[in-house]
Amino acid sequence: MSSPSLFRHRNFMLLFGADVISQVGTQISLLALPLVAVIALKAGPFETGLLVAAETAAFLLVGLPAGVWVDRMPRRRILVAADAARAVLLGSVPLAWWLDALTLPQLYGVALGTGLATVFFDIAYQSYLPSLIERDRLVDGNAKLEIVRSAAGVAGPGAGGWLIQVLTAPVAVLADAVSFLGSALLLGRIDAAERVPERSERRGLTKEIGEGLRYVAGHPILRMITAATATANFANGILNAVSMIFLVRVIGLSEAGIGLLFSVTAVGGLVGVALVGPLSRRVGSARVIWLSAVVFYPFMLLVPFAELDWRLALYAVGMFMNSIGVIVYNVGQVSFRQAVTPEHLLGRMNATIRFVVWGVLPLGGLVGGVLGEVFDVRATLWISVLLGLLSAVPLLLSPLRRMRDLPAAEPAGDPADRAA
């Protein structure tokens, strides 16, 4: 007998609803914050690279201890507090703009502060889902949450581009601040029971961080997934540092045009969500992890050819196909991580992996900013795309090549002593 739809699962739907609200707002800010820097504050390549670095530097600063704290505390409480903090920080941007006091240092501070809150939110979020639903429904749950991200990626940039053009970029950030408040209210209504370790079970911050590091480093598949994702994210950090300058100053797109372009390319995410279930069943839920990188990412080679004519379609096609691959890859690898990790290690596993894969983003942003200043912006795009092709190599060298489907959860212990 099949299980009832997750859309009838109260606690999952509260998490789902919170994600809907915050993801739409976040998509607006993803467009608005760089445009605040580029258009309102006249930032150059290096300064936009610093903004990218500030947005993700928190994963390097607190990524590892955050995993220990997430495993020690009620995860729902962390989610609510992180949403509230992001709402306040983002709300300061339009306030400073109205007071004619907005500066690049404030923008960097907001990016760093929201990044710190996001570290705790994301680690708790991925660690919380297995507390709400059964582990054999994780692929279904993650796929449904990716529907939200993909749909927001389609609607958010278009709405954001329009809002930015009509209201200015700083004011459009207010929409994201309000969305985080709405998300916090829904998350606060979840009533799922959580097991919080007693103080007597704690073994010290350093020792618990070490347990997470050893688990990931000793797992023959998790460490390869980490290496692959880190390579892709480093390349993406380089791209993010120059992409807005490329579209505004090299291509010559308007704010609304950029929003529309992002919406079109984000449709690939919805296609990815539609494909991941059938692909997982047909070729295997483990196999799709490496196939997604091999099949879809090479289309990014089209992106640097873009111009403000028919060749703009090359940018759209490249990003569209990459969006499909990213969704298929993320659903597959996140579900794998959640399935093989014992519950008491989920926070530290997610924190360890995110420390690496998100920690390289600020480094990529800084490298992209420097490359954009030393070379031209288009050359920097080429470097990013070519580097991203290497992300498939660790996956092809891992035991995933010999697996078809996700394994069952593993018992606690030394993963180095177990076969993957």
Tab-separated table of N, CA and C in Angstrom, residues 214-215 217-219 345 410-419:
chain	number	residue	atom	x	y	z
A	214	ARG	N	35.804	13.211	10.384
A	214	ARG	CA	36.225	11.834	10.129
A	214	ARG	C	35.159	11.051	9.376
A	215	TYR	N	33.885	11.318	9.702
A	215	TYR	CA	32.823	10.586	9.031
A	215	TYR	C	32.823	10.878	7.534
A	217	ALA	N	35.319	12.389	5.673
A	217	ALA	CA	36.598	12.048	5.046
A	217	ALA	C	36.780	10.541	4.907
A	218	GLY	N	36.203	9.763	5.847
A	218	GLY	CA	36.362	8.323	5.808
A	218	GLY	C	35.355	7.609	4.940
A	219	HIS	N	34.341	8.335	4.470
A	219	HIS	CA	33.321	7.707	3.633
A	219	HIS	C	33.739	7.843	2.173
A	345	LEU	N	24.477	12.236	13.588
A	345	LEU	CA	25.599	12.868	12.887
A	345	LEU	C	25.155	13.768	11.741
A	410	GLU	N	23.293	3.902	7.486
A	410	GLU	CA	24.379	3.118	8.068
A	410	GLU	C	24.398	3.269	9.577
A	411	PRO	N	24.866	2.284	10.299
A	411	PRO	CA	24.984	2.413	11.741
A	411	PRO	C	26.112	3.339	12.109
A	412	ALA	N	26.114	3.795	13.367
A	412	ALA	CA	27.199	4.633	13.831
A	412	ALA	C	28.468	3.820	13.872
A	413	GLY	N	29.588	4.514	13.792
A	413	GLY	CA	30.876	3.844	13.840
A	413	GLY	C	31.842	4.469	12.882
A	414	ASP	N	32.935	3.810	12.648
A	414	ASP	CA	33.965	4.342	11.763
A	414	ASP	C	33.633	3.978	10.345
A	415	PRO	N	33.252	4.991	9.493
A	415	PRO	CA	32.856	4.685	8.133
A	415	PRO	C	33.975	4.114	7.299
A	416	ALA	N	35.203	4.349	7.724
A	416	ALA	CA	36.331	3.819	6.971
A	416	ALA	C	36.352	2.294	7.010
A	417	ASP	N	35.669	1.703	8.004
A	417	ASP	CA	35.664	0.253	8.156
A	417	ASP	C	34.516	-0.409	7.415
A	418	ARG	N	33.694	0.415	6.724
A	418	ARG	CA	32.527	-0.133	6.040
A	418	ARG	C	32.675	0.001	4.549
A	419	ALA	N	32.113	-0.919	3.815
A	419	ALA	CA	32.089	-0.799	2.353
A	419	ALA	C	30.930	0.085	1.955
